[in-house]
XYZ file of C-alpha atoms in Angstrom:
213
model
C 38.547 32.384 -10.077
C 34.625 31.184 -10.778
C 33.647 29.741 -7.540
C 31.026 26.737 -8.415
C 28.120 26.992 -6.079
C 26.015 24.054 -6.883
C 25.866 21.685 -3.976
C 26.670 18.053 -4.461
C 23.130 17.255 -3.218
C 21.504 18.967 -6.980
C 21.759 15.570 -8.984
C 20.125 13.480 -6.587
C 17.512 15.965 -5.808
C 16.803 16.002 -9.542
C 17.361 12.525 -10.128
C 15.348 11.578 -7.165
C 12.762 14.072 -8.577
C 12.526 12.270 -11.784
C 13.232 8.447 -10.309
C 11.654 8.608 -7.348
C 11.600 5.885 -4.497
C 8.254 4.457 -3.676
C 7.988 1.773 -1.079
C 5.781 -0.604 -1.291
C 3.149 -1.187 1.630
C 1.216 -4.395 2.183
C -1.342 -4.229 4.902
C -1.903 -8.330 5.602
C -3.123 -7.869 9.113
C -6.706 -9.092 9.079
C -8.097 -11.977 10.610
C -10.986 -13.110 8.411
C -13.637 -13.020 11.041
C -16.399 -13.117 8.411
C -13.814 -15.774 6.852
C -14.522 -18.492 9.562
C -11.485 -16.922 11.046
C -8.871 -17.514 8.241
C -6.149 -15.356 7.728
C -7.049 -13.243 4.815
C -3.231 -13.203 3.750
C -3.509 -17.454 3.686
C -6.431 -17.495 1.639
C -5.567 -19.952 -1.396
C -5.087 -18.199 -4.774
C -4.297 -19.328 -8.287
C -2.057 -22.087 -6.326
C -0.544 -19.627 -3.822
C -1.405 -17.738 -0.914
C -3.326 -14.338 -1.618
C -0.319 -12.310 0.147
C 2.411 -13.607 -2.497
C -0.150 -12.553 -5.068
C -0.108 -8.790 -3.474
C 3.609 -8.644 -2.822
C 4.190 -9.367 -6.170
C 1.446 -6.612 -7.990
C 3.821 -4.351 -5.660
C 7.019 -5.524 -7.022
C 6.378 -5.574 -10.584
C 4.590 -2.436 -9.862
C 8.043 -0.724 -9.379
C 7.804 -0.394 -5.870
C 10.774 -0.801 -3.429
C 11.470 -1.739 -0.994
C 8.743 -3.885 0.238
C 7.110 -3.696 3.836
C 4.617 -6.214 4.660
C 2.317 -5.528 8.063
C 0.668 -8.543 9.337
C -1.192 -9.356 12.221
C -3.323 -12.420 12.821
C -1.551 -15.552 12.956
C 1.494 -13.892 11.865
C 3.883 -16.982 12.900
C 1.902 -19.225 10.071
C 1.702 -16.759 7.545
C 5.621 -16.811 7.845
C 6.069 -20.093 7.622
C 3.314 -20.268 4.387
C 4.204 -17.856 2.512
C 7.277 -16.673 0.537
C 7.642 -12.969 1.830
C 11.871 -13.343 0.442
C 12.790 -9.317 -0.318
C 10.190 -8.240 2.133
C 10.786 -6.023 5.441
C 7.733 -7.572 7.832
C 6.181 -6.014 10.993
C 3.947 -7.367 13.104
C 0.679 -5.377 14.664
C -0.307 -6.674 17.820
C -2.951 -4.391 17.989
C -4.495 -5.840 14.348
C -7.711 -6.159 15.346
C -8.503 -2.363 16.121
C -8.743 -2.046 12.294
C -6.658 -1.451 9.353
C -5.354 2.163 10.894
C -3.349 0.887 13.515
C -1.216 -1.282 10.791
C -1.087 1.515 8.198
C 0.393 3.676 11.348
C 3.026 0.590 11.620
C 3.494 0.530 8.399
C 4.211 3.857 7.486
C 6.823 3.992 10.545
C 8.241 0.908 9.525
C 9.727 3.202 6.476
C 11.192 5.330 8.658
C 14.793 4.608 7.896
C 13.694 3.738 4.261
C 15.124 6.870 2.584
C 11.538 6.614 0.288
C 10.001 9.459 -1.359
C 6.710 7.842 -1.120
C 4.769 5.105 0.251
C 2.147 3.062 -2.099
C -0.291 1.168 0.087
C -1.477 -2.097 -1.315
C -4.511 -4.466 0.649
C -4.138 -7.823 0.761
C -7.904 -8.930 -0.007
C -7.905 -7.255 -3.209
C -6.814 -10.054 -5.801
C -8.428 -7.892 -8.684
C -5.756 -5.381 -8.288
C -2.118 -6.148 -10.323
C 1.191 -4.274 -11.337
C -0.713 -2.190 -14.232
C -2.728 -0.477 -11.474
C 0.203 0.105 -9.135
C 2.546 1.205 -11.477
C -0.075 3.566 -12.967
C -0.702 4.828 -9.165
C 3.208 5.680 -8.686
C 3.777 6.990 -12.215
C 0.911 10.253 -10.225
C 4.358 10.945 -8.284
C 5.174 14.389 -8.022
C 6.874 15.398 -5.160
C 7.285 14.202 -1.565
C 3.637 16.400 -0.892
C 2.125 13.643 -3.497
C -1.201 12.438 -2.801
C -2.565 9.963 -5.115
C -5.430 7.039 -5.467
C -6.527 4.553 -7.881
C -10.143 5.067 -8.927
C -12.658 2.665 -10.531
C -15.633 4.480 -12.331
C -14.303 7.969 -10.707
C -14.845 6.281 -7.419
C -11.376 6.415 -5.020
C -10.289 2.829 -4.275
C -6.336 1.216 -3.678
C -4.036 1.282 -4.071
C -3.057 4.665 -2.545
C 0.275 6.913 -2.454
C 1.299 9.064 0.189
C 4.067 11.584 -0.166
C 6.608 11.021 2.220
C 6.233 14.662 3.552
C 2.685 13.602 4.483
C 3.124 10.198 6.439
C 3.063 11.994 9.963
C 0.080 13.873 9.437
C -2.166 10.378 7.761
C -0.758 8.471 10.805
C -1.756 10.536 13.464
C -5.476 10.727 11.675
C -5.678 6.632 11.117
C -7.987 4.837 13.501
C -10.293 2.157 13.527
C -10.967 0.264 9.798
C -11.464 3.865 8.065
C -7.615 3.795 7.937
C -6.485 7.113 5.564
C -10.205 7.606 4.710
C -10.231 10.448 6.999
C -7.440 11.818 5.736
C -7.762 11.646 2.224
C -11.537 13.149 2.492
C -9.987 16.209 4.119
C -7.282 16.684 2.126
C -9.681 15.587 -1.657
C -8.343 18.649 -3.383
C -4.807 17.793 -3.243
C -5.741 14.028 -4.381
C -4.922 12.946 -7.520
C -7.658 10.118 -8.857
C -5.554 7.559 -11.516
C -8.675 5.754 -13.434
C -7.365 1.711 -13.493
C -10.785 0.219 -14.268
C -9.791 -1.296 -17.305
C -6.470 -2.997 -15.593
C -7.820 -3.702 -12.633
C -11.040 -4.718 -10.465
C -11.447 -3.386 -7.292
C -13.509 -6.093 -5.014
C -12.649 -6.909 -1.411
C -12.517 -11.141 -0.261
C -14.525 -10.513 2.768
C -17.587 -13.381 3.383
C -17.688 -16.450 2.050
C -19.657 -15.844 -0.808
C -16.399 -13.873 -2.066
C -14.394 -16.917 -2.117
C -15.585 -17.781 -5.486
C -13.683 -15.100 -7.209
C -10.761 -16.773 -6.226
C -9.139 -18.974 -8.326
């Protein structure tokens, strides 16, 4: 009699390697201090709040589940933007900078059973689903670390394998987000060129508003 020693979890492991569960994390907590205090999430772009475009980029780029981190004027953003299908967290410490929102976003994924998180910023409307999909495809394992690049310069979105979340959260602080962690682990970082499908500008100042349609 031959005993089958294959564990029941082996097919699942192989399947998840080939088709990983990559959660989308949208950081949208900023208060727009250099924009007169209007939350960036509610800036109008193509007739809708900017946050909706970012959510669509994550969804159409193959990410799921989707987690949105709000902060400034969170109630107003919920009321005026369609966040259907997204889990929403509110960062009470949003004024501390992007690092606190990143920590909250990664913590919110603890029950999602995701293999990786793909992080996008709400104030970069030039980054769409094509760039998201490219970076998502850079996943190789739960230790993967990848980022979009523009002319060889690292940018967003960024993909973090689940086995790295704890260390990334521990290093995230202020407005640096994960920059310190990425710099210290640059040898493990896969850069995915996206300049042909996206533009990595930020909407930070009144002058930048001219980039919105």
